[in-house]
XYZ file of C-alpha atoms in Angstrom:
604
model
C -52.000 -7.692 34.479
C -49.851 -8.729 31.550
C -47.971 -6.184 29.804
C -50.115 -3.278 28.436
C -50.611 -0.901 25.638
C -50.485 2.802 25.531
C -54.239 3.040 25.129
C -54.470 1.365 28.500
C -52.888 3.571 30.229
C -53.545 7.304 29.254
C -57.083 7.358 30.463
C -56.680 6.049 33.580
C -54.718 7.826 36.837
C -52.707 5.490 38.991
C -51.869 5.774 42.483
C -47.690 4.878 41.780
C -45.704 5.884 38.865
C -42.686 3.649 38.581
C -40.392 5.355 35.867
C -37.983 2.461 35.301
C -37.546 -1.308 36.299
C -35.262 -0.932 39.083
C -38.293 -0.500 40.326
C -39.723 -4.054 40.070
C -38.954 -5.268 44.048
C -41.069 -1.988 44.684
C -43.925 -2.827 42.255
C -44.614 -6.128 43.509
C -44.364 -5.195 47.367
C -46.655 -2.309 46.790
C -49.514 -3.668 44.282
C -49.465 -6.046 47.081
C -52.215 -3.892 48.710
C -54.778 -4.802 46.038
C -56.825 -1.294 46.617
C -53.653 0.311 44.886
C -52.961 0.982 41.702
C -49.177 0.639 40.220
C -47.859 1.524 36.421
C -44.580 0.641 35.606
C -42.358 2.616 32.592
C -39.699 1.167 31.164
C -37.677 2.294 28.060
C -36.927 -0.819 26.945
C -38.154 -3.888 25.108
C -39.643 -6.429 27.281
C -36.916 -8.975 26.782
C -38.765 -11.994 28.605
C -37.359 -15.624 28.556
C -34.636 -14.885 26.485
C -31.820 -17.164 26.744
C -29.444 -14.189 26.136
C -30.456 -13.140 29.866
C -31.942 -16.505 31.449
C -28.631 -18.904 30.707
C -25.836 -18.076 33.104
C -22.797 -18.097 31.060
C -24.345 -15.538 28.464
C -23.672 -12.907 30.818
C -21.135 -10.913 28.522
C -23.315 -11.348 25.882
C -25.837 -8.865 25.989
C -22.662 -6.648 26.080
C -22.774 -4.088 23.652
C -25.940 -5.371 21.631
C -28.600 -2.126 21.428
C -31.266 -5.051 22.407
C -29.748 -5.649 26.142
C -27.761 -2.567 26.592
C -27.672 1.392 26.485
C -23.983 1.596 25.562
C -23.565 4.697 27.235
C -19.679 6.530 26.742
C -17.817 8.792 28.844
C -16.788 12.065 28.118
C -13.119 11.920 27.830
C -11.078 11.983 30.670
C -8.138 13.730 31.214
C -6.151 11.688 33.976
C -6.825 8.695 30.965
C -5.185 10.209 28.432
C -8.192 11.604 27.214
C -9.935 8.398 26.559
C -13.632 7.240 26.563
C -14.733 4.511 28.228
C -18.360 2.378 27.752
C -20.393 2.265 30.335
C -23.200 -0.445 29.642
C -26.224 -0.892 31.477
C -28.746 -2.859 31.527
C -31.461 -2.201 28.715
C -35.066 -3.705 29.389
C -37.464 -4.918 32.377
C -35.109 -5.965 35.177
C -32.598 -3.170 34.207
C -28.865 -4.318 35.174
C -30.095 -7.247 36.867
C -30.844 -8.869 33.578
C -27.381 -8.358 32.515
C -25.166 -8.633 35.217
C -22.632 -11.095 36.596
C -24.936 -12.455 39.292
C -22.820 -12.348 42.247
C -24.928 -12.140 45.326
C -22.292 -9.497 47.842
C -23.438 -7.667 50.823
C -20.867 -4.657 51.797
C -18.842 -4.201 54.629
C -20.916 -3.890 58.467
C -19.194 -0.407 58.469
C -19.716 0.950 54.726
C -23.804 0.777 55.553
C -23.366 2.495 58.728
C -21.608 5.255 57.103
C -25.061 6.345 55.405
C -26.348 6.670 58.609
C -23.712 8.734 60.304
C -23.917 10.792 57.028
C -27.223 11.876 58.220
C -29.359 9.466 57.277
C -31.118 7.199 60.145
C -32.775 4.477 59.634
C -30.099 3.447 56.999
C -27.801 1.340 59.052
C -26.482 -2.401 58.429
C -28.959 -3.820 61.163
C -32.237 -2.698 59.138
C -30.083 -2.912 55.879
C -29.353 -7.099 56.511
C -33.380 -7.309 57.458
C -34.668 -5.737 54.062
C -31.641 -8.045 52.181
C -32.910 -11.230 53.728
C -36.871 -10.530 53.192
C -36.329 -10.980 49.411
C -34.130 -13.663 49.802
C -34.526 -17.059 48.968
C -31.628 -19.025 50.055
C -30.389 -23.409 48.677
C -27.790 -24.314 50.512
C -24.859 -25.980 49.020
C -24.797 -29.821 49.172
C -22.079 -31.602 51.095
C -20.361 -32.131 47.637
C -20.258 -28.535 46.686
C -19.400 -27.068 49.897
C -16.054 -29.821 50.112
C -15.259 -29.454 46.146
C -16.328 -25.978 45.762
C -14.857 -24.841 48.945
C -19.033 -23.168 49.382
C -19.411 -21.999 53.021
C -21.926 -20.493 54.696
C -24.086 -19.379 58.368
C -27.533 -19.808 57.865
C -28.189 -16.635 60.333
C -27.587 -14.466 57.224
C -29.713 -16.251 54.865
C -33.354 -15.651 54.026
C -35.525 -18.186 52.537
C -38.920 -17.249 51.803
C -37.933 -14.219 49.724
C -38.787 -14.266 45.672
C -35.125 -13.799 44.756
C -33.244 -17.475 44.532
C -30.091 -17.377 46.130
C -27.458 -20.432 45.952
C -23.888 -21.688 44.911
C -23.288 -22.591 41.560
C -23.186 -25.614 39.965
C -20.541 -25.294 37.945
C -17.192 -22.986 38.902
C -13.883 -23.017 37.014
C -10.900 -25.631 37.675
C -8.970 -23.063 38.292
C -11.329 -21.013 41.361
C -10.114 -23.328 44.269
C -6.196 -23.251 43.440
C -6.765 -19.684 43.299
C -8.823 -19.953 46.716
C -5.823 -21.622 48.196
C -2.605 -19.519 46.695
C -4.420 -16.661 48.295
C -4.361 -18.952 51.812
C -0.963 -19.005 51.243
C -0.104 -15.948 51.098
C -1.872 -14.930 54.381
C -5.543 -14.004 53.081
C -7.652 -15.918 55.556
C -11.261 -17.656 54.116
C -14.033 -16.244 55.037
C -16.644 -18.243 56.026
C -19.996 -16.117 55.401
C -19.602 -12.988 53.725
C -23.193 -12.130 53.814
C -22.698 -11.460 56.956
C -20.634 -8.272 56.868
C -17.477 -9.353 56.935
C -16.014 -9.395 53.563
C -12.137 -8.792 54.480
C -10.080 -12.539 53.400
C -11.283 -14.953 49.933
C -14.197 -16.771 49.589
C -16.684 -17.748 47.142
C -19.718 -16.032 46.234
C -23.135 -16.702 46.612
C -25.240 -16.205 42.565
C -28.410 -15.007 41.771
C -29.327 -18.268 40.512
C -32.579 -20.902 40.432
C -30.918 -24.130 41.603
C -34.126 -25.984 40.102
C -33.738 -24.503 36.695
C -30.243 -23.661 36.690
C -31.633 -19.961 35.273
C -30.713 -16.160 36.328
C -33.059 -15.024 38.882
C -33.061 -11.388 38.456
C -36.191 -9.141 38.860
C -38.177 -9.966 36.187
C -38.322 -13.791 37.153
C -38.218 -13.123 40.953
C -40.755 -10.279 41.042
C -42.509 -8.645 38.075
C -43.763 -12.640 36.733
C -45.091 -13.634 39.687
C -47.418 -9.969 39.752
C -48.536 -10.216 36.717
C -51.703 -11.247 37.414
C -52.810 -8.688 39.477
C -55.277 -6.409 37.880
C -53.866 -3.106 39.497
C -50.204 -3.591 38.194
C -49.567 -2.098 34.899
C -46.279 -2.743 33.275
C -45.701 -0.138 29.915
C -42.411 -0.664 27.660
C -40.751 1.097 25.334
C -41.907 3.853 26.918
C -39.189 6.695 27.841
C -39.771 8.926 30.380
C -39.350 12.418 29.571
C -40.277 14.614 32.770
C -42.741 15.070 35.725
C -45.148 17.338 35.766
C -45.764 19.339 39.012
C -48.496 22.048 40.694
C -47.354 24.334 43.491
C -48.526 23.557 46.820
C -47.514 24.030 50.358
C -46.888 22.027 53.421
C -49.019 22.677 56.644
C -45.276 24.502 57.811
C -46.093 26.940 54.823
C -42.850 26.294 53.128
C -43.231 25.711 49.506
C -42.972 22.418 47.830
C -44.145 20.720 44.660
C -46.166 18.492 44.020
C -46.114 15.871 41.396
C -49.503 15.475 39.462
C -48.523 13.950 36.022
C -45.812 12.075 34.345
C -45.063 12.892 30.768
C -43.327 9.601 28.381
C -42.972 9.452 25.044
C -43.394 6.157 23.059
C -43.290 5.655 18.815
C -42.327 9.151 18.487
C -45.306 10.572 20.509
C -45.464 12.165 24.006
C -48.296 10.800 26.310
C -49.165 12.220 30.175
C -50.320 10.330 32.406
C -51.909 11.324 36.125
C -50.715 10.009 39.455
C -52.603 9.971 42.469
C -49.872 9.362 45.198
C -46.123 9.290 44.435
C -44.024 8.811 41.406
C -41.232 7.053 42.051
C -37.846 6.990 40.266
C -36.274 3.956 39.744
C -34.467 4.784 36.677
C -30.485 3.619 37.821
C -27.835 6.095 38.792
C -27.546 7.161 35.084
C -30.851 8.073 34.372
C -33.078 9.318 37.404
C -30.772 12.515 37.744
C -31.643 13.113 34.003
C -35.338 13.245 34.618
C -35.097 15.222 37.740
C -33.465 17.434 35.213
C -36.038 17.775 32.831
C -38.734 18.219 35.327
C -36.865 21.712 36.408
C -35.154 20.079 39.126
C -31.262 20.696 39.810
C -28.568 22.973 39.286
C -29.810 26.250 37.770
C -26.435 26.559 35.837
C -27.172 23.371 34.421
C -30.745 23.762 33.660
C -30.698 27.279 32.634
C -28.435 27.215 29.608
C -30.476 24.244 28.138
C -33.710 26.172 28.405
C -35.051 23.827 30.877
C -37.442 25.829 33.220
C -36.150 25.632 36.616
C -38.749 24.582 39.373
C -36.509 23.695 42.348
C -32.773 24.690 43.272
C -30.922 21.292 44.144
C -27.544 21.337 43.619
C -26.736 17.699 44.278
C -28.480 16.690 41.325
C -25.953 14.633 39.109
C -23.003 14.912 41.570
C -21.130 13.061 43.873
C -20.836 10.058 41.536
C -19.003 7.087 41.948
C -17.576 4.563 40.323
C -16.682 1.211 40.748
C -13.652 0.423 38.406
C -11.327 -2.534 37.058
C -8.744 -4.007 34.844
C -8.092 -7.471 33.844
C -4.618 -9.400 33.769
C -5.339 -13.020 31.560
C -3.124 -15.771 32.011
C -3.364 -19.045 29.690
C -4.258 -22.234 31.338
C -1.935 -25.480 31.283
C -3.369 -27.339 28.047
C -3.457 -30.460 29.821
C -6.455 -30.010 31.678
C -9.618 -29.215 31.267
C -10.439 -25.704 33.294
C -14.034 -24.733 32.306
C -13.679 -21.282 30.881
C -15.768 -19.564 28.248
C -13.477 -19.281 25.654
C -14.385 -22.637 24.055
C -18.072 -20.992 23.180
C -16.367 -19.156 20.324
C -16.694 -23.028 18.428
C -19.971 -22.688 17.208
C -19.901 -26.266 17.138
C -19.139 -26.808 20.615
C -21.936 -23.908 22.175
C -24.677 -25.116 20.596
C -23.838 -28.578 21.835
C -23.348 -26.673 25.173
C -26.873 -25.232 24.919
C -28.494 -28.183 24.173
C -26.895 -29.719 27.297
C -28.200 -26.669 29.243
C -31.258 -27.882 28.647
C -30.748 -30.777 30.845
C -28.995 -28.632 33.392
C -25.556 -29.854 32.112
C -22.601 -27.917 30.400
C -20.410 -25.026 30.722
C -23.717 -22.847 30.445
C -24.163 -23.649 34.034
C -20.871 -21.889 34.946
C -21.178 -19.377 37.337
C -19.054 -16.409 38.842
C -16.930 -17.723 42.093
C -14.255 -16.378 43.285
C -13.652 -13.068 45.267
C -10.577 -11.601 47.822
C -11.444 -8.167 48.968
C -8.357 -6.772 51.793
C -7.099 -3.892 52.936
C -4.523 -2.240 51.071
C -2.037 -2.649 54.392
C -2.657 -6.622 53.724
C -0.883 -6.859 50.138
C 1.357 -3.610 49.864
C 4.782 -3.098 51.468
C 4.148 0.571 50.111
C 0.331 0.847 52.280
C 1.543 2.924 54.914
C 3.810 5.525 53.197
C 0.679 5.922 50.344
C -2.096 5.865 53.006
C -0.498 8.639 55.425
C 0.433 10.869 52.015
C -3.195 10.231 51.189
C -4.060 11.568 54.436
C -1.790 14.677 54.543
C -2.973 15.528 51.104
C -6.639 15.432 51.525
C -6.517 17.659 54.881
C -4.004 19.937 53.298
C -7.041 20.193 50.749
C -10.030 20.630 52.957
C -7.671 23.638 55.399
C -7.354 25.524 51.876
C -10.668 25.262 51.282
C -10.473 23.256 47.890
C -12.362 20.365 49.474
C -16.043 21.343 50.402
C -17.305 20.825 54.332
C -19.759 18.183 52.386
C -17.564 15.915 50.814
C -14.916 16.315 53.824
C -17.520 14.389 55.922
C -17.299 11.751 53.642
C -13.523 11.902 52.835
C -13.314 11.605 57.387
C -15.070 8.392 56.749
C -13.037 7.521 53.679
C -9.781 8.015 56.018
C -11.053 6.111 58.682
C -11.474 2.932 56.164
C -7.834 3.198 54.753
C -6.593 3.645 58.335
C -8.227 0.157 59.336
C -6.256 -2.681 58.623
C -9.314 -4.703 59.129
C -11.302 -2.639 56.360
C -11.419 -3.580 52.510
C -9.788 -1.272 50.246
C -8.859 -3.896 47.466
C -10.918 -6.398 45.509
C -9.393 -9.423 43.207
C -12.511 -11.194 41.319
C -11.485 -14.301 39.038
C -13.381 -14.871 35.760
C -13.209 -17.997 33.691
C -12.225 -16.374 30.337
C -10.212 -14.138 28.488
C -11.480 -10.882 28.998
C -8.442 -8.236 28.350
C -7.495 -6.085 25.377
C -4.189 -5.812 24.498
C -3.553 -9.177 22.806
C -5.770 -11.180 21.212
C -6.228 -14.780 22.221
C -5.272 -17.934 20.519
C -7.952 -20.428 19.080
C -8.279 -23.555 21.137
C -7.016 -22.445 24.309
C -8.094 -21.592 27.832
C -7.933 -18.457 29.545
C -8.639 -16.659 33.125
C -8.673 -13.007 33.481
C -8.027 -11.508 37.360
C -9.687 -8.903 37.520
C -8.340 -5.893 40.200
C -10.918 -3.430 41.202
C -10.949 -0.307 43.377
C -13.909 -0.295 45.547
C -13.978 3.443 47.732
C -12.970 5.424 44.862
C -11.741 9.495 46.377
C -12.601 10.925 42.721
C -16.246 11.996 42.814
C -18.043 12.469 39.152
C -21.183 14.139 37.566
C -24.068 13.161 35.352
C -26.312 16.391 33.983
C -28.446 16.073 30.902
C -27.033 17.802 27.524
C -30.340 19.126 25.995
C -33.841 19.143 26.579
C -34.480 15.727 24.309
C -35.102 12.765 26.577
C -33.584 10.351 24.536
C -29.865 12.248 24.260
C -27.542 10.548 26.748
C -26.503 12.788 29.395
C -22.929 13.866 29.739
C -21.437 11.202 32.424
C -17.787 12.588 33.717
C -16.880 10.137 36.054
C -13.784 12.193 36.443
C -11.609 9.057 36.832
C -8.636 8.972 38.349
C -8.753 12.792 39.620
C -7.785 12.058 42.906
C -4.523 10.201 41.790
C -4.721 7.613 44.799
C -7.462 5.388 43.335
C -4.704 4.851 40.703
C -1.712 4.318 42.612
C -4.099 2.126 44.896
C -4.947 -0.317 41.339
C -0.808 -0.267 40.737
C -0.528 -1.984 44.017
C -3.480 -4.153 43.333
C -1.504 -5.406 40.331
C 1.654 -5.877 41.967
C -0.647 -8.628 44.375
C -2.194 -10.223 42.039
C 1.119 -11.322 39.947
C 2.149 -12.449 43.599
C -0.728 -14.703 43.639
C -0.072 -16.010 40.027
C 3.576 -16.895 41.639
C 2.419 -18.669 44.220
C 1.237 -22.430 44.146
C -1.196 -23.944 43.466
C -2.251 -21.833 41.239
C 1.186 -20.966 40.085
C 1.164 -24.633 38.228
C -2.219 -23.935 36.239
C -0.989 -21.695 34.226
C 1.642 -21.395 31.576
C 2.034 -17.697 31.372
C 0.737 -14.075 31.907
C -0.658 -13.165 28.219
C -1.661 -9.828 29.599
C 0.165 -7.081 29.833
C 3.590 -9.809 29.480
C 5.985 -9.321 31.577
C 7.394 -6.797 29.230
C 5.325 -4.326 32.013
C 7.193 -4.296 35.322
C 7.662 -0.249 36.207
C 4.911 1.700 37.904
C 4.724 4.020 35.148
C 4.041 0.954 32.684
C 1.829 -0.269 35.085
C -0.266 2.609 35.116
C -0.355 3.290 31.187
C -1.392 -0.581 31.164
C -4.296 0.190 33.552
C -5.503 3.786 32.240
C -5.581 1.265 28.418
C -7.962 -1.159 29.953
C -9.917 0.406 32.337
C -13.437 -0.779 32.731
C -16.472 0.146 34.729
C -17.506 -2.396 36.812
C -21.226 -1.555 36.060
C -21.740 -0.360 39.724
C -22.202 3.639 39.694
C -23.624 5.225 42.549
C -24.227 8.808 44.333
C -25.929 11.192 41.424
C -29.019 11.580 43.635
C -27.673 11.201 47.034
C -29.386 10.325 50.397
C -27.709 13.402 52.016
C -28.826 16.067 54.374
C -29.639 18.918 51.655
C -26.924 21.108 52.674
C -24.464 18.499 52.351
C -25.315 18.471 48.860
C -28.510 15.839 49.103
C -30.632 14.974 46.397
C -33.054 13.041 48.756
C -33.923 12.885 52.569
C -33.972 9.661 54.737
C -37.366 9.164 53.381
C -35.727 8.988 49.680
C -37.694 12.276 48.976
C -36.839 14.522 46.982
C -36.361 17.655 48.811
C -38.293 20.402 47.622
C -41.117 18.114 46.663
C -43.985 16.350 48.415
C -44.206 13.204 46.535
C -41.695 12.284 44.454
C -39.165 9.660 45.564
C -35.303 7.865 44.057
C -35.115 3.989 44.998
C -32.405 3.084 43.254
C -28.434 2.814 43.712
C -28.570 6.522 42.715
C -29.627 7.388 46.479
C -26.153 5.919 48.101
C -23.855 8.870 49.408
C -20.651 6.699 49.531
C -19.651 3.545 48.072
C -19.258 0.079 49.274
C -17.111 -2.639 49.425
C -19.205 -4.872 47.356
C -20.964 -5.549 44.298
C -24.414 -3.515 44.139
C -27.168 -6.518 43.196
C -27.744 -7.088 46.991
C -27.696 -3.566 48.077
C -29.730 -2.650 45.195
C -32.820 -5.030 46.240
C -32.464 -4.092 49.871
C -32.718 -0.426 49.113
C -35.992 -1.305 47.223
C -37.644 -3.632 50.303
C -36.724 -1.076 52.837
C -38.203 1.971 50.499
C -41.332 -0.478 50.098
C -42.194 0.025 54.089
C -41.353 3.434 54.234
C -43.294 4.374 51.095
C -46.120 2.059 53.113
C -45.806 3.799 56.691
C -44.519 1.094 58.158
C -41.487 2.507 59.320
């Protein structure tokens, strides 16, 4: 059913409440089952075919405009010198998926496994790499591609009669393969597939792209469009969700739980409830489900309690154990004489429309896509690994025997240890993107940039999300408390130190004519770190604040991604994963969502 009105939806009772479009993968698999019925809320504006989302290269764009993005802020952080930092997401159906970079990254065999041996079967990479490839829908490169583009893959770890297109791009920068090949040079081995859990060497990435069209496939195009039609899907925008609505019940054990009976959202100014039948489901992103667990009474009573929210069930996990993905940019500027294919040119109005029109043949720098990726472990690149992985050690055990570290999070610190230990694991990520995208200095007209961007990917500091009032529409106050365990710093510093090796070493070394940012004015750790802590950005992959944890371990949800506590109200979303990966989140974040569909079916 197309998109809906309010008056079609307050009169009836549905079966599923989806509150937010991370929750699109689950709509379609479940209104699949046409004696169901499914509503959908999202707080956003529909946003369909909009070139702002559907062309490629627009990708920053949305960026900071109220139309694509929440612009969420930080509170200030003390280990930044107090600064705030933006944390955009996604604003709209599809959620992040209509504004992110596209790169198509599984994590690490052993980072999924880690949710299982965190108490959580069922959530291992063997069932995780079956629910990634069902929604997959894999082009493979042509010959051209995979010899220019240096595209590689093993068709084992491909699906390709999922909804979600999957395939090279087109178009990558001049300036990906010397990169590719510097890194070869320095001892960083090529991976061949790393889809298949092995992300540890440099490679290039797989896109969330339509080969046909040359268009993002995100979850709007890949599964909300083609379910439209069905008369028992109900999709509702601009709708926010404000709390769930429960009646006390009890399992057949006779301990108490709630259950969920009504959904309350408000839309123009006006609340509306609305009955569900089965399960609500929250699918509202790792910033926003913990705040309407919140509001419905459930979390932290020292959270709720001051805020007058009436407390239904004690869960202290709610809005804790968050973490963050983080990453700074170094820009060099490109050798004039050639052309690289970077973004900067699009500033020339001129020149981008020209470029769109183009697009419309499936030509142009509009077909650019995202490339380029190293992820090691820190022993790989640092002469300093050892002596800053055994202090790292010492000091976290030191922690945990004077009881300053919990018996929770030491679990997942063990695991942590384990990773840094592993010269085989990835600690360390180096992404390459095809335009100027750092802050210190602005760039010239008329010339060509690429930004390295160095990102931490198993950050130690853990941070919290709790609402601030009782009013829905109030951001909640997100702490990511960056930088509190002082090793995910010191672990960037080194990052840095690598990637000014690679810019030293040829090929690449001959593509560019210098380091604009931070100059070479910054050499000392200490400058280093000031430069890092100044342009600091979140890498739009939070995870944790309603963790898939036993509930003494601080869990928000059980293996069955239910909230504990209740009887039918579940998280699918990146909210749910108790400790990060090595990877960006797109992939994880549909996989979570096929395997939720069978378990919310009974199939597993």
């Amino acid at each position: 059913m197309p998109i809906v009105g309010v008056a079609e939806v307050v009169d009836r009772e549905f079966d599923y409440i989806i509150c937010g479009t991370a929750g699109l993968t689950l709509a379609a698999r479940l209104s699949a089952a046409p004696d169901v019925t499914v509503l959908i809320l999202e707080a956003g504006n529909p946003n369909l075919h909009d070139p702002a989302i559907l062309v490629p290269a627009q990708y920053l764009r949305q960026l900071g405009d109220e139309r694509y993005d929440w612009k969420f802020t930080t509170t200030e952080q003390p280990h930044c010198n107090n600064r705030q930092y933006v944390w955009p997401r996604g604003k709209g159906l599809g959620g992040s998926s209509a504004t992110n970079f596209m790169a198509y990254i599984r994590p690490p065999v052993e980072d999924v496994d880690a949710w299982e041996k965190l108490g959580s079967p069922g959530w291992n990479w063997s069932n995780y790499l079956k629910y990634s490839k069902r929604g997959e829908r894999f082009t493979e490169p042509t010959n051209d591609q995979t010899i220019s583009h240096r595209h590689t893959f093993e068709q084992q770890y491909h699906g390709t009669n999922g909804e979600l297109q999957v395939c090279f791009p087109s178009l990558i920068s001049a300036s990906e393969v010397p990169y590719h090949v510097a890194m070869n040079n320095l001892g960083i081995g090529t991976v061949k597939e790393p889809l298949g859990g092995n992300v540890n060497g440099t490679w290039m990435s797989a896109v969330t792209i339509d080969p046909k069209t040359l268009k993002r496939s995100y979850a709007v195009t890949s599964f909300l469009e083609p379910s439209l039609e069905r008369n028992n899907l109900f999709v509702l925008t601009r709708a926010t969700v404000e709390r769930v609505l429960f009646q006390d019940s009890a399992t057949s054990l006779g301990r108490s739980h709630l259950a969920a009976n009504s959904v309350v959202f408000r839309r123009n100014g006006k609340s509306f409830e609305v009955t569900v039948v089965r399960e609500v489901l929250l699918c509202a992103g790792t910033l926003k489900s913990p705040q309407i667990l919140e509001l419905s009474g459930i979390g932290s009573r020292q959270v709720l309690s001051p805020l007058g929210v009436q407390h239904h069930i004690p869960l202290e996990g709610v809005g804790q154990n968050v973490q963050e993905h983080v990453y700074f940019g170094i820009s060099y500027e490109m050798d004039p004489a050639k052309e690289w294919h970077t973004l900067d040119k699009l500033k020339d109005k001129v020149w981008a429309a020209e470029q769109m029109r183009l697009f419309d043949s499936q030509q142009g720098i509009h077909t650019l896509g995202l490339a380029g990726f190293t992820f090691t472990p820190m022993q790989q690149v640092s002469p300093k690994a050892s002596e800053l992985i055994s202090a790292q050690c010492e000091t976290l055990e030191a922690a945990y025997v004077n009881g300053k570290i919990s018996p929770a999070l030491w679990e997942q610190y063990k695991i942590q240890m384990r990773v840094l230990q592993n010269a085989s694991s990835v600690d360390m990520e180096w992404t390459t993107l095809p335009q100027f995208r750092t802050f210190r200095t602005q760039p010239e007209e008329e010339k060509q940039y690429m930004t390295v961007l160095v990102a931490l990917n198993h950050p130690f500091s853990r941070g919290t999300i709790h609402i601030a009032s009782k009013n829905p529409d109030e951001q909640p106050v997100m702490d990511p408390h960056y930088f509190e365990d002082d090793f995910d710093l010191q672990l960037l510093i080194e990052g840095f130190k690598f990637a000014r090796k690679v810019a030293q070493t040829e090929p690449f070394k001959s593509c560019i004519v210098r380091e604009v940012d931070p100059g070479l004015d910054v050499q000392t750790d200490e400058e280093i770190r000031e430069y890092i802590i100044d342009g600091l950005m979140t890498a739009f992959h939070t995870v944790g604040s309603c963790s898939m944890l036993p509930r003494q371990m601080g869990g928000v949800v059980d293996p069955q991604l239910k909230v504990y506590g209740t009887q039918n109200v579940r998280v699918v979303d990146l909210s749910i994963v108790p400790l990060h990966i090595g990877a960006h989140t797109q992939a994880t974040a549909y996989a979570i969502a096929e395997q939720a569909a069978d378990i919310i079916r009974g199939v597993i």
